[in-house]
Amino acid sequence: MSQNIVEPVGDQVPLRRALVSVYDKTGLTELATALHAAGVEIVSTGSTARTIAEAGVPVTPVEDVTGFPECLDGRVKTLHPRVHAGVLADRRLASHREELTELGVAPFDLVVVNLYPFTQTVASGAGVDECVEQIDIGGPTMVRAAAKNHPSVAVVVDPSRYDDVARAAAGGGFTLVERRALAAQAFRHTATYDVAVASWMGNVLAPDDEVDGTATGFPGWVGATWDRQAVLRYGENPHQRAALYTSGYGEAGLAQAEQLHGKAMSYNNYVDADAAWRAAHDHVGPAVAVVKHNNPCGIGTGEDIAEAHRKAHACDPVSAYGGVVAANRPVTAAMAEQLAPVFTEVVLAPDFEAAAVEILSRKKNVRLLRVAGASRGAVETRPISGGLLMQATDRIDAPGDDPAAWTLAAGPAADEATLADLEFAWRAVRAVKSNAVLLARDGASVGVGMGQVNRVDSCRLAVERANTLGTPVTSDVDAAGGAENVAGAAAPERARGAVAASDAFFPFADGLQVLVDAGVRAVVQPGGSIRDEEVVAAAEAAGVTMYFTGTRHFAH
Ligand SMILES: NC(=O)c1ncn([C@@H]2O[C@H](COP(=O)(O)O)[C@@H](O)[C@H]2O)c1NC=O
């Protein structure tokens, strides 16, 4: 820009003329009344003008400005140079001011617009034509024009800002700083709107996910917008800054949790809480998962949530110290009594009995979260250097997740109770970072071998932890001053007689042999190794039952 621009910072632009065009009429009459009282002339479209007039406030129909009727069922109302010259003239420039005078166009100081409800129309299941009709054209055009021209114009897209408008109208106008903030908000608004339209077009109207003639479910373009919910104290480590964002789409989940008690959530709290939440919801009946460092140190199911917690905690009370505990049922007073003595970072559940909140709140730091939903969306993403990986969300609903579809590969068929334990182990092992091996009995994990770079080490770890870590659930770990105080106490040989699940096939018989030697009596695994025969032979030789699921649940 070559011409001289005088832009005093903090400069207010008095509000003399406003362009108001809103689909959502919330607060409109109050706004119009306040603008009129402050001496602001109001120009308005169709039903916005009618609403204002019905409230007894003077309003100029936009047709009187354009000299052109609204037409094509409202597709053209404000798309006119007499409107847009008035919005876009940079009044810091003498040339623009002179041009407006020559053209006989009066400038606007304020633009108040909200857009057709495109997203809501799509969500209502409306047909294509109705959705297309709800793509606002004139609104975003005004919003973008006014936002671009924020040195001269204030733009408001959210009825919650009308009180600010009323104050500004009566007080000499918005400052430059305020107009900049309003402009940023306005561009966010239209960007979010356009992402919704573009996503719908690419997914529904003109799907472009085909590769070599096959629909992939992955459109050629993916857009997302995120709103900051909270700035966190720090990230995974204290030298990393961190924040929580939400998208506004999809069902509410952990990110929208209601915190009932305790310190602010940290980055690692969120990571572990998310893992625990998913693990607890992989089971149909009452279930509890205790998570540390993104891995379960115990998962338990039971007749009620207190029993599920008791069993989850008993798997590895040492590691449960400082853990995150997720329950897939409301936390009862009984569960709270058990949990209260254990130093716990976060407890999350669909709800809490009032007595449970009272009991757990005696510790001032423990975070209690009421979480509304457990839906995870259709895809999972992971950033990599220079890009983003996207995959269909792993769910525990594949054909191979149903024991009725399993193949008996070795040993005698499992009785009902053993099969139930195998199903529990299979559902639980997918919460464990790969290579994952999980030992279980009576609907609870008793030994978890997580995150090893070969499967035989995961088997060794699962067995070793099963045979060394079990202690009574009511140990007052917190009061005892730390995990070390209970390590090694009362260690039953829990691998003997347990069942095992492996998240992926055994590439060799060695891992299975570790389990067999420890007394594991039944195993479930995907199968599919080129050495399945060797693995099956080892199970047969030991009289160990082995099922193949045909489905794998890696979690890297
Ligand atoms: N086409 C246009 O010129 C146009 N100008 C404004 N609108 C929208 O019309 C709505 C307001 O219309 P009404 O005042 O008739 O209720 C607003 O949501 C505004 O974004 C338009 N409609 C859609 O594109």
Coordinates of C-alpha atoms and ligand atoms in Angstrom, one line a residue:
M1 CA 0.0 0.0 0.0
S2 CA 1.7 3.2 -1.2
Q3 CA -0.6 5.9 0.2
N4 CA 0.0 7.5 3.6
I5 CA -1.9 5.7 6.3
V6 CA -2.3 7.4 9.7
E7 CA -3.2 4.7 12.2
P8 CA -3.2 5.9 15.8
V9 CA -3.1 2.8 18.0
G10 CA -6.1 2.7 20.4
D11 CA -8.0 4.8 17.9
Q12 CA -11.8 4.4 18.2
V13 CA -14.1 4.4 15.2
P14 CA -17.4 5.9 16.3
L15 CA -20.4 3.7 15.3
R16 CA -22.7 5.7 13.1
R17 CA -23.9 3.2 10.6
A18 CA -24.4 -0.6 11.0
L19 CA -25.1 -3.4 8.6
V20 CA -27.1 -6.1 10.5
S21 CA -28.0 -9.5 8.8
V22 CA -28.4 -12.4 11.1
Y23 CA -29.9 -15.9 10.8
D24 CA -30.0 -16.4 14.6
K25 CA -32.1 -13.6 16.0
T26 CA -31.0 -14.1 19.6
G27 CA -30.6 -10.7 21.3
L28 CA -31.4 -8.9 18.0
T29 CA -34.1 -6.6 19.3
E30 CA -32.0 -5.6 22.3
L31 CA -29.0 -4.9 20.1
A32 CA -31.1 -2.8 17.7
T33 CA -32.6 -0.9 20.5
A34 CA -29.2 -0.1 22.0
L35 CA -27.7 0.9 18.6
H36 CA -30.7 3.2 17.9
A37 CA -30.4 4.7 21.4
A38 CA -26.7 5.5 20.6
G39 CA -27.8 7.2 17.3
V40 CA -26.6 4.4 15.0
E41 CA -28.4 4.0 11.7
I42 CA -29.3 0.4 11.0
V43 CA -29.4 -1.2 7.5
S44 CA -30.7 -4.7 7.5
T45 CA -31.8 -7.7 5.3
G46 CA -35.2 -9.3 5.0
S47 CA -36.4 -11.0 8.2
T48 CA -33.7 -9.3 10.3
A49 CA -35.1 -5.9 9.2
R50 CA -38.7 -7.1 9.9
T51 CA -37.7 -8.3 13.4
I52 CA -36.1 -4.9 14.2
A53 CA -39.0 -3.0 12.8
E54 CA -41.5 -5.1 14.8
A55 CA -39.6 -4.0 17.9
G56 CA -40.3 -0.4 17.0
V57 CA -36.7 0.4 16.0
P58 CA -36.1 2.4 12.8
V59 CA -34.3 0.3 10.2
T60 CA -33.4 0.8 6.5
P61 CA -34.1 -2.2 4.3
V62 CA -30.9 -3.2 2.4
E63 CA -32.9 -2.8 -0.9
D64 CA -33.1 0.9 -0.2
V65 CA -29.3 1.0 -0.2
T66 CA -28.8 -1.3 -3.3
G67 CA -31.8 -0.1 -5.3
F68 CA -32.1 -3.8 -6.2
P69 CA -34.6 -6.3 -4.7
E70 CA -33.5 -9.3 -2.7
C71 CA -33.9 -12.1 -5.3
L72 CA -33.5 -15.8 -6.1
D73 CA -35.0 -16.9 -2.8
G74 CA -32.6 -14.8 -0.8
R75 CA -29.4 -16.0 -2.7
V76 CA -28.7 -12.4 -3.5
K77 CA -29.4 -9.8 -0.9
T78 CA -26.3 -7.9 0.2
L79 CA -24.0 -8.9 -2.7
H80 CA -23.9 -5.5 -4.2
P81 CA -21.2 -2.8 -4.6
R82 CA -23.2 -0.3 -2.6
V83 CA -23.0 -2.6 0.3
H84 CA -19.5 -3.9 -0.2
A85 CA -17.9 -0.5 -1.1
G86 CA -19.4 0.8 2.2
V87 CA -17.8 -2.2 4.1
L88 CA -14.5 -2.3 2.3
A89 CA -13.5 1.4 2.0
D90 CA -10.3 2.0 3.9
R91 CA -11.2 5.3 5.5
R92 CA -7.7 6.0 6.6
L93 CA -7.1 6.7 2.9
A94 CA -8.2 10.1 1.5
S95 CA -8.6 8.5 -2.0
H96 CA -11.1 5.9 -0.6
R97 CA -13.1 8.6 1.2
E98 CA -13.2 10.7 -2.0
E99 CA -14.3 7.7 -4.1
L100 CA -17.1 6.9 -1.7
T101 CA -18.3 10.5 -2.0
E102 CA -18.1 10.4 -5.8
L103 CA -20.1 7.1 -5.8
G104 CA -22.6 8.3 -3.3
V105 CA -21.9 5.4 -1.0
A106 CA -22.2 5.8 2.8
P107 CA -19.6 3.7 4.8
F108 CA -20.4 1.2 7.4
D109 CA -18.7 1.3 10.8
L110 CA -20.2 -2.0 12.1
V111 CA -21.2 -5.3 10.5
V112 CA -23.2 -7.7 12.6
V113 CA -23.7 -11.1 10.8
N114 CA -24.3 -14.7 11.7
L115 CA -24.5 -17.4 9.1
Y116 CA -27.1 -19.9 7.8
P117 CA -27.0 -23.1 10.0
F118 CA -25.2 -25.3 7.5
T119 CA -23.8 -27.8 10.1
Q120 CA -27.1 -28.2 11.9
T121 CA -28.9 -28.8 8.7
V122 CA -26.5 -31.5 7.7
A123 CA -26.8 -33.1 11.2
S124 CA -30.5 -33.1 10.9
G125 CA -30.3 -35.5 8.0
A126 CA -31.6 -33.1 5.4
G127 CA -31.3 -33.8 1.7
V128 CA -28.6 -32.5 -0.5
D129 CA -30.5 -29.6 -2.0
E130 CA -31.5 -28.4 1.5
C131 CA -27.9 -28.6 2.7
V132 CA -26.7 -26.7 -0.3
E133 CA -29.3 -24.0 0.2
Q134 CA -27.9 -23.5 3.7
I135 CA -24.4 -22.6 2.4
D136 CA -24.3 -19.0 3.2
I137 CA -22.6 -16.8 0.6
G138 CA -23.5 -13.2 1.3
G139 CA -22.9 -13.6 5.0
P140 CA -19.3 -14.8 4.9
T141 CA -18.6 -12.2 2.1
M142 CA -19.7 -9.4 4.5
V143 CA -17.9 -10.9 7.4
R144 CA -14.6 -11.4 5.5
A145 CA -14.8 -7.9 4.0
A146 CA -15.4 -6.3 7.3
A147 CA -12.7 -8.3 9.0
K148 CA -10.2 -7.4 6.3
N149 CA -11.2 -3.8 6.8
H150 CA -10.9 -3.8 10.6
P151 CA -9.0 -0.5 10.6
S152 CA -12.3 1.1 9.6
V153 CA -15.0 -1.4 10.5
A154 CA -15.9 -3.5 13.5
V155 CA -17.3 -7.0 12.8
V156 CA -19.4 -9.1 15.2
V157 CA -20.4 -12.7 14.5
D158 CA -21.4 -13.9 17.9
P159 CA -24.6 -12.8 19.8
S160 CA -22.7 -13.1 23.0
R161 CA -20.7 -10.0 22.0
Y162 CA -23.8 -7.8 21.6
D163 CA -23.4 -6.3 25.1
D164 CA -19.9 -5.2 24.0
V165 CA -21.4 -3.7 20.9
A166 CA -23.9 -1.7 23.0
R167 CA -21.2 -0.4 25.2
A168 CA -19.0 0.5 22.2
A169 CA -21.9 2.3 20.5
A170 CA -22.6 4.4 23.5
G171 CA -18.9 4.9 24.3
G172 CA -17.3 6.2 21.1
G173 CA -16.8 2.9 19.2
F174 CA -14.4 0.0 19.4
T175 CA -10.7 0.6 19.7
L176 CA -8.3 -0.7 17.0
V177 CA -7.1 -3.5 19.4
E178 CA -10.7 -4.5 19.9
R179 CA -11.5 -4.4 16.1
R180 CA -8.4 -6.6 15.5
A181 CA -9.7 -9.1 18.0
L182 CA -13.1 -9.1 16.5
A183 CA -11.7 -9.5 13.0
A184 CA -9.6 -12.5 14.1
Q185 CA -12.7 -14.0 15.7
A186 CA -14.6 -13.4 12.4
F187 CA -12.1 -15.1 10.2
R188 CA -12.0 -18.1 12.6
H189 CA -15.8 -18.2 12.2
T190 CA -15.8 -18.3 8.4
A191 CA -12.8 -20.7 8.3
T192 CA -14.7 -23.1 10.6
Y193 CA -17.8 -22.7 8.4
D194 CA -15.8 -23.4 5.2
V195 CA -14.1 -26.4 6.7
A196 CA -17.6 -27.8 7.5
V197 CA -18.8 -27.1 3.9
A198 CA -15.6 -28.5 2.3
S199 CA -15.7 -31.6 4.4
W200 CA -19.3 -32.3 3.6
M201 CA -18.6 -31.8 -0.1
G202 CA -15.6 -34.1 -0.1
N203 CA -17.3 -36.8 2.0
V204 CA -21.0 -36.7 1.0
L205 CA -21.7 -34.6 -2.1
A206 CA -18.7 -35.6 -4.2
P207 CA -16.7 -38.3 -2.4
D208 CA -13.1 -38.3 -3.6
D209 CA -11.7 -41.1 -1.6
E210 CA -11.4 -43.6 -4.4
V211 CA -8.0 -44.9 -5.3
D212 CA -7.7 -47.2 -8.3
G213 CA -11.5 -47.5 -8.4
T214 CA -11.8 -48.5 -4.7
A215 CA -13.4 -46.4 -2.1
T216 CA -10.8 -46.0 0.8
G217 CA -12.8 -43.9 3.3
F218 CA -10.0 -41.4 3.2
P219 CA -11.0 -38.2 1.3
G220 CA -8.5 -36.3 -0.8
W221 CA -8.5 -33.5 1.7
V222 CA -9.1 -33.3 5.4
G223 CA -9.8 -30.1 7.3
A224 CA -10.2 -29.5 11.0
T225 CA -10.4 -26.5 13.3
W226 CA -9.6 -26.6 17.0
D227 CA -10.5 -24.3 19.8
R228 CA -8.2 -23.9 22.8
Q229 CA -9.9 -25.3 26.0
A230 CA -7.0 -24.9 28.4
V231 CA -3.4 -24.1 28.7
L232 CA -1.7 -26.8 30.7
R233 CA 1.0 -26.2 33.2
Y234 CA 3.5 -28.0 31.0
G235 CA 3.7 -30.8 28.5
E236 CA 5.1 -34.3 28.7
N237 CA 8.2 -32.7 30.4
P238 CA 8.4 -29.4 32.3
H239 CA 10.4 -27.7 29.5
Q240 CA 7.6 -28.3 27.0
R241 CA 4.6 -25.9 26.8
A242 CA 1.2 -27.6 26.2
A243 CA -2.5 -26.9 25.8
L244 CA -5.7 -28.8 25.3
Y245 CA -7.9 -28.2 22.2
T246 CA -11.3 -29.4 21.2
S247 CA -12.9 -29.4 17.7
G248 CA -16.6 -28.8 18.4
Y249 CA -17.5 -31.8 16.3
G250 CA -18.3 -35.3 17.4
E251 CA -19.4 -36.5 20.8
A252 CA -18.2 -35.1 24.1
G253 CA -15.5 -37.2 25.8
L254 CA -12.5 -36.8 28.1
A255 CA -11.6 -33.4 26.7
Q256 CA -15.0 -32.0 27.8
A257 CA -14.9 -33.7 31.2
E258 CA -16.4 -32.0 34.2
Q259 CA -13.8 -31.8 36.9
L260 CA -15.4 -32.3 40.3
H261 CA -12.3 -32.0 42.5
G262 CA -8.5 -31.7 42.5
K263 CA -5.6 -29.9 40.8
A264 CA -5.7 -28.9 37.2
M265 CA -5.2 -31.8 34.7
S266 CA -1.7 -32.1 33.3
Y267 CA -0.6 -33.3 29.8
N268 CA 0.4 -36.7 31.1
N269 CA -2.8 -36.9 33.1
Y270 CA -4.8 -36.5 29.9
V271 CA -2.7 -39.1 28.0
D272 CA -3.1 -41.7 30.8
A273 CA -6.7 -40.9 31.4
D274 CA -7.5 -41.4 27.7
A275 CA -5.8 -44.8 27.7
A276 CA -7.5 -45.8 30.9
W277 CA -10.9 -44.6 29.7
R278 CA -10.6 -46.7 26.5
A279 CA -9.4 -49.7 28.4
A280 CA -12.3 -49.6 30.9
H281 CA -14.8 -49.3 28.0
D282 CA -13.5 -52.3 26.2
H283 CA -15.5 -54.4 28.6
V284 CA -19.2 -54.8 28.7
G285 CA -19.9 -55.3 32.4
P286 CA -18.5 -53.1 35.2
A287 CA -14.8 -52.6 34.6
V288 CA -11.9 -50.6 36.0
A289 CA -8.5 -49.9 34.4
V290 CA -5.5 -48.6 36.3
V291 CA -3.0 -46.9 34.0
K292 CA 0.5 -45.6 34.4
H293 CA 2.6 -44.2 31.5
N294 CA 0.0 -45.2 29.0
N295 CA 0.0 -48.9 30.0
P296 CA -2.4 -50.7 32.3
C297 CA -1.0 -51.9 35.5
G298 CA -4.3 -53.6 36.1
I299 CA -7.7 -54.2 34.5
G300 CA -10.5 -55.8 36.4
T301 CA -14.2 -56.7 35.9
G302 CA -16.7 -57.7 38.5
E303 CA -20.3 -57.9 39.6
D304 CA -20.1 -54.3 40.6
I305 CA -17.6 -51.5 40.1
A306 CA -16.0 -51.9 43.6
E307 CA -15.2 -55.5 42.8
A308 CA -13.8 -54.5 39.4
H309 CA -11.6 -52.0 41.1
R310 CA -10.4 -54.4 43.8
K311 CA -9.4 -56.9 41.1
A312 CA -7.8 -54.2 38.9
H313 CA -5.7 -52.8 41.7
A314 CA -4.6 -56.3 43.0
C315 CA -2.9 -57.0 39.7
D316 CA 0.0 -54.6 40.5
P317 CA -0.5 -52.4 43.6
V318 CA 3.1 -51.3 43.4
S319 CA 2.6 -49.6 40.0
A320 CA -0.9 -48.4 40.9
Y321 CA 0.8 -45.8 43.1
G322 CA 0.3 -42.5 41.3
G323 CA -1.9 -44.1 38.7
V324 CA -4.9 -43.0 36.7
V325 CA -8.1 -45.0 37.5
A326 CA -11.0 -45.2 35.0
A327 CA -14.3 -46.9 35.7
N328 CA -17.0 -47.6 33.1
R329 CA -19.7 -47.3 35.7
P330 CA -20.4 -44.6 38.4
V331 CA -17.9 -44.7 41.2
T332 CA -19.7 -45.9 44.4
A333 CA -18.9 -45.2 48.0
A334 CA -17.6 -48.7 48.3
M335 CA -15.1 -48.3 45.5
A336 CA -14.1 -44.9 46.8
E337 CA -13.4 -46.4 50.3
Q338 CA -11.0 -48.9 48.6
L339 CA -9.4 -46.3 46.4
A340 CA -9.0 -43.5 49.0
P341 CA -5.9 -44.9 50.7
V342 CA -4.0 -45.3 47.4
F343 CA -2.2 -42.3 46.0
T344 CA -4.0 -41.7 42.7
E345 CA -3.6 -38.9 40.2
V346 CA -6.9 -39.0 38.4
V347 CA -10.2 -40.9 38.8
L348 CA -12.6 -40.7 35.9
A349 CA -16.0 -42.2 35.5
P350 CA -19.4 -41.6 33.9
D351 CA -20.5 -40.4 37.4
F352 CA -19.8 -40.5 41.1
E353 CA -22.0 -41.1 44.0
A354 CA -22.1 -38.1 46.2
A355 CA -20.5 -40.1 49.0
A356 CA -17.8 -41.2 46.7
V357 CA -16.9 -37.6 45.9
E358 CA -16.9 -36.8 49.6
I359 CA -14.6 -39.7 50.4
L360 CA -12.2 -39.1 47.5
S361 CA -12.1 -35.4 48.0
R362 CA -10.4 -35.8 51.4
K363 CA -7.2 -35.9 49.4
K364 CA -6.9 -32.4 48.1
N365 CA -4.9 -33.2 44.9
V366 CA -6.7 -36.1 43.4
R367 CA -8.5 -35.1 40.2
L368 CA -12.1 -36.4 39.9
L369 CA -13.5 -36.3 36.4
R370 CA -17.1 -36.9 35.3
V371 CA -16.9 -37.9 31.6
A372 CA -19.9 -37.9 29.4
G373 CA -19.0 -40.2 26.5
A374 CA -16.5 -42.8 25.4
S375 CA -16.9 -42.4 21.6
R376 CA -13.5 -42.1 19.9
G377 CA -14.5 -41.0 16.4
A378 CA -14.1 -42.9 13.1
V379 CA -10.3 -42.2 12.7
E380 CA -7.2 -42.0 14.7
T381 CA -4.3 -39.7 13.7
R382 CA -0.7 -39.6 14.6
P383 CA 1.7 -36.8 13.4
I384 CA 5.0 -37.9 11.9
S385 CA 7.8 -35.8 10.6
G386 CA 6.4 -33.9 7.6
G387 CA 2.9 -35.5 7.7
L388 CA 0.1 -37.2 9.5
L389 CA -0.9 -40.8 9.7
M390 CA -4.6 -41.6 9.7
Q391 CA -6.2 -44.9 10.3
A392 CA -9.7 -46.3 11.1
T393 CA -10.1 -46.4 14.8
D394 CA -9.3 -49.8 16.3
R395 CA -12.4 -51.1 18.0
I396 CA -13.1 -54.3 19.9
D397 CA -15.8 -55.3 17.5
A398 CA -14.0 -57.2 14.7
P399 CA -15.3 -60.7 13.8
G400 CA -12.3 -62.2 15.6
D401 CA -13.1 -60.4 18.8
D402 CA -16.1 -62.7 19.3
P403 CA -15.1 -66.0 21.0
A404 CA -17.8 -67.7 18.9
A405 CA -15.6 -67.1 15.9
W406 CA -12.4 -68.3 17.4
T407 CA -10.6 -71.4 16.0
L408 CA -9.5 -74.1 18.5
A409 CA -5.8 -74.5 17.4
A410 CA -4.5 -76.8 20.2
G411 CA -5.5 -78.6 23.3
P412 CA -9.0 -79.3 24.7
A413 CA -11.9 -76.9 24.1
A414 CA -12.1 -74.4 27.0
D415 CA -14.9 -74.7 29.5
E416 CA -17.3 -71.8 30.0
A417 CA -15.3 -70.1 32.8
T418 CA -12.0 -70.5 31.0
L419 CA -13.5 -69.1 27.8
A420 CA -14.8 -66.1 29.7
D421 CA -11.4 -65.5 31.1
L422 CA -9.9 -65.8 27.6
E423 CA -12.4 -63.3 26.3
F424 CA -11.5 -60.9 29.1
A425 CA -7.8 -61.3 28.4
W426 CA -8.3 -60.7 24.7
R427 CA -10.3 -57.5 25.4
A428 CA -7.8 -56.4 28.0
V429 CA -4.6 -57.1 26.0
R430 CA -5.3 -54.5 23.4
A431 CA -5.0 -51.8 26.0
V432 CA -1.3 -52.9 26.5
K433 CA 1.4 -51.4 24.3
S434 CA 2.9 -53.9 21.9
N435 CA 4.5 -56.4 22.2
A436 CA 1.7 -57.2 24.6
V437 CA 1.1 -60.3 26.6
L438 CA -1.5 -60.3 29.4
L439 CA -2.2 -63.0 32.0
A440 CA -5.7 -63.2 33.5
R441 CA -7.9 -65.1 35.9
D442 CA -11.3 -64.6 37.3
G443 CA -12.0 -61.6 35.0
A444 CA -8.9 -59.7 35.9
S445 CA -5.4 -59.2 34.7
V446 CA -2.8 -60.8 37.0
G447 CA 0.3 -60.1 34.9
V448 CA 1.0 -57.6 32.2
G449 CA 4.0 -57.8 29.8
M450 CA 4.1 -54.5 27.9
G451 CA 6.1 -52.6 25.4
Q452 CA 8.9 -55.1 24.8
V453 CA 10.7 -55.3 21.5
N454 CA 10.3 -59.0 21.2
R455 CA 7.4 -61.2 22.3
V456 CA 9.4 -63.7 24.4
D457 CA 10.4 -60.8 26.7
S458 CA 6.8 -59.7 27.0
C459 CA 5.9 -63.3 28.1
R460 CA 8.8 -63.3 30.6
L461 CA 7.7 -59.9 32.0
A462 CA 4.0 -60.9 32.3
V463 CA 5.0 -64.1 34.1
E464 CA 7.5 -62.4 36.4
R465 CA 5.1 -59.6 37.3
A466 CA 2.2 -62.0 37.9
N467 CA 4.4 -63.9 40.3
T468 CA 5.9 -61.0 42.2
L469 CA 3.5 -58.1 42.3
G470 CA 0.2 -59.2 43.8
T471 CA -0.6 -57.7 47.2
P472 CA -3.8 -57.0 49.2
V473 CA -5.8 -54.2 47.7
T474 CA -6.2 -52.2 50.9
S475 CA -2.5 -51.6 51.5
D476 CA -2.2 -48.0 52.5
V477 CA 0.4 -47.2 49.9
D478 CA 0.0 -43.5 50.3
A479 CA 0.3 -43.4 54.0
A480 CA 3.2 -45.9 53.9
G481 CA 5.1 -43.4 52.0
G482 CA 5.6 -44.9 48.6
A483 CA 5.4 -47.9 46.3
E484 CA 8.7 -49.4 47.5
N485 CA 7.2 -50.2 50.8
V486 CA 4.9 -52.8 49.4
A487 CA 7.1 -54.2 46.6
G488 CA 7.5 -57.9 47.0
A489 CA 5.0 -58.3 49.8
A490 CA 2.8 -61.4 49.7
A491 CA 3.6 -62.6 46.2
P492 CA 1.4 -65.5 45.0
E493 CA 2.3 -67.6 42.0
R494 CA -0.4 -66.2 39.9
A495 CA 0.8 -67.3 36.5
R496 CA 0.1 -71.0 37.3
G497 CA -3.4 -71.8 36.2
A498 CA -3.9 -68.4 34.5
V499 CA -5.0 -67.8 30.9
A500 CA -3.0 -65.6 28.5
A501 CA -3.7 -63.3 25.6
S502 CA -1.1 -62.1 23.0
D503 CA -2.0 -59.1 20.9
A504 CA -0.3 -60.6 17.9
F505 CA 0.9 -64.0 16.8
F506 CA 3.9 -65.8 18.4
P507 CA 6.6 -65.7 15.7
F508 CA 8.3 -68.6 17.4
A509 CA 7.4 -71.2 20.0
D510 CA 9.8 -69.7 22.6
G511 CA 7.3 -67.1 24.0
L512 CA 4.6 -69.6 24.3
Q513 CA 7.0 -72.0 26.0
V514 CA 7.7 -69.3 28.7
L515 CA 3.9 -69.2 29.4
V516 CA 3.6 -73.0 29.4
D517 CA 6.5 -73.4 31.7
A518 CA 4.9 -70.9 34.1
G519 CA 1.7 -73.0 34.2
V520 CA -0.5 -71.0 31.9
R521 CA -3.3 -73.4 30.9
A522 CA -5.0 -71.6 28.0
V523 CA -3.9 -69.0 25.4
V524 CA -5.7 -66.8 22.9
Q525 CA -3.7 -65.2 20.0
P526 CA -4.4 -64.1 16.4
G527 CA -2.4 -66.9 14.8
G528 CA -1.1 -66.4 11.3
S529 CA 2.7 -66.9 11.9
I530 CA 4.6 -68.9 9.3
R531 CA 5.6 -71.0 12.3
D532 CA 2.1 -71.5 13.7
E533 CA 2.7 -75.2 13.4
E534 CA 5.7 -75.1 15.9
V535 CA 3.7 -72.9 18.2
V536 CA 0.6 -75.2 18.1
A537 CA 2.9 -78.2 18.6
A538 CA 4.3 -76.7 21.8
A539 CA 0.8 -76.0 23.1
E540 CA -0.3 -79.6 22.2
A541 CA 2.7 -81.1 23.9
A542 CA 1.9 -79.3 27.1
G543 CA -1.9 -80.0 26.9
V544 CA -2.5 -76.2 26.7
T545 CA -5.6 -74.9 25.0
M546 CA -5.0 -72.4 22.3
Y547 CA -7.4 -70.4 20.3
F548 CA -6.8 -68.3 17.1
T549 CA -8.8 -65.1 16.7
G550 CA -7.7 -64.2 13.2
T551 CA -7.7 -60.6 14.4
R552 CA -4.7 -58.6 15.7
H553 CA -4.8 -55.6 18.1
F554 CA -1.3 -54.0 18.0
A555 CA -1.1 -50.8 20.0
H556 CA 2.2 -49.1 19.2
Ligands
LIG1 N1 -26.9 -13.8 -0.4 C1 -26.8 -12.7 0.2 O1 -26.7 -11.6 -0.3 C2 -26.9 -12.7 1.7 N2 -26.7 -11.6 2.5 C3 -26.9 -12.0 3.7 N3 -27.2 -13.3 3.8 C4 -27.5 -14.1 5.0 O2 -28.9 -13.9 5.3 C5 -29.1 -14.1 6.7 C6 -30.1 -13.1 7.1 O3 -31.2 -13.0 6.3 P1 -32.6 -12.5 6.8 O4 -32.3 -11.1 7.4 O5 -33.5 -12.5 5.7 O6 -33.0 -13.4 8.0 C7 -27.8 -14.0 7.4 O7 -27.5 -15.3 7.9 C8 -26.8 -13.6 6.3 O8 -25.6 -14.3 6.5 C9 -27.2 -13.8 2.5 N4 -27.6 -15.0 2.2 C10 -26.9 -16.0 1.7 O9 -26.0 -16.1 1.0

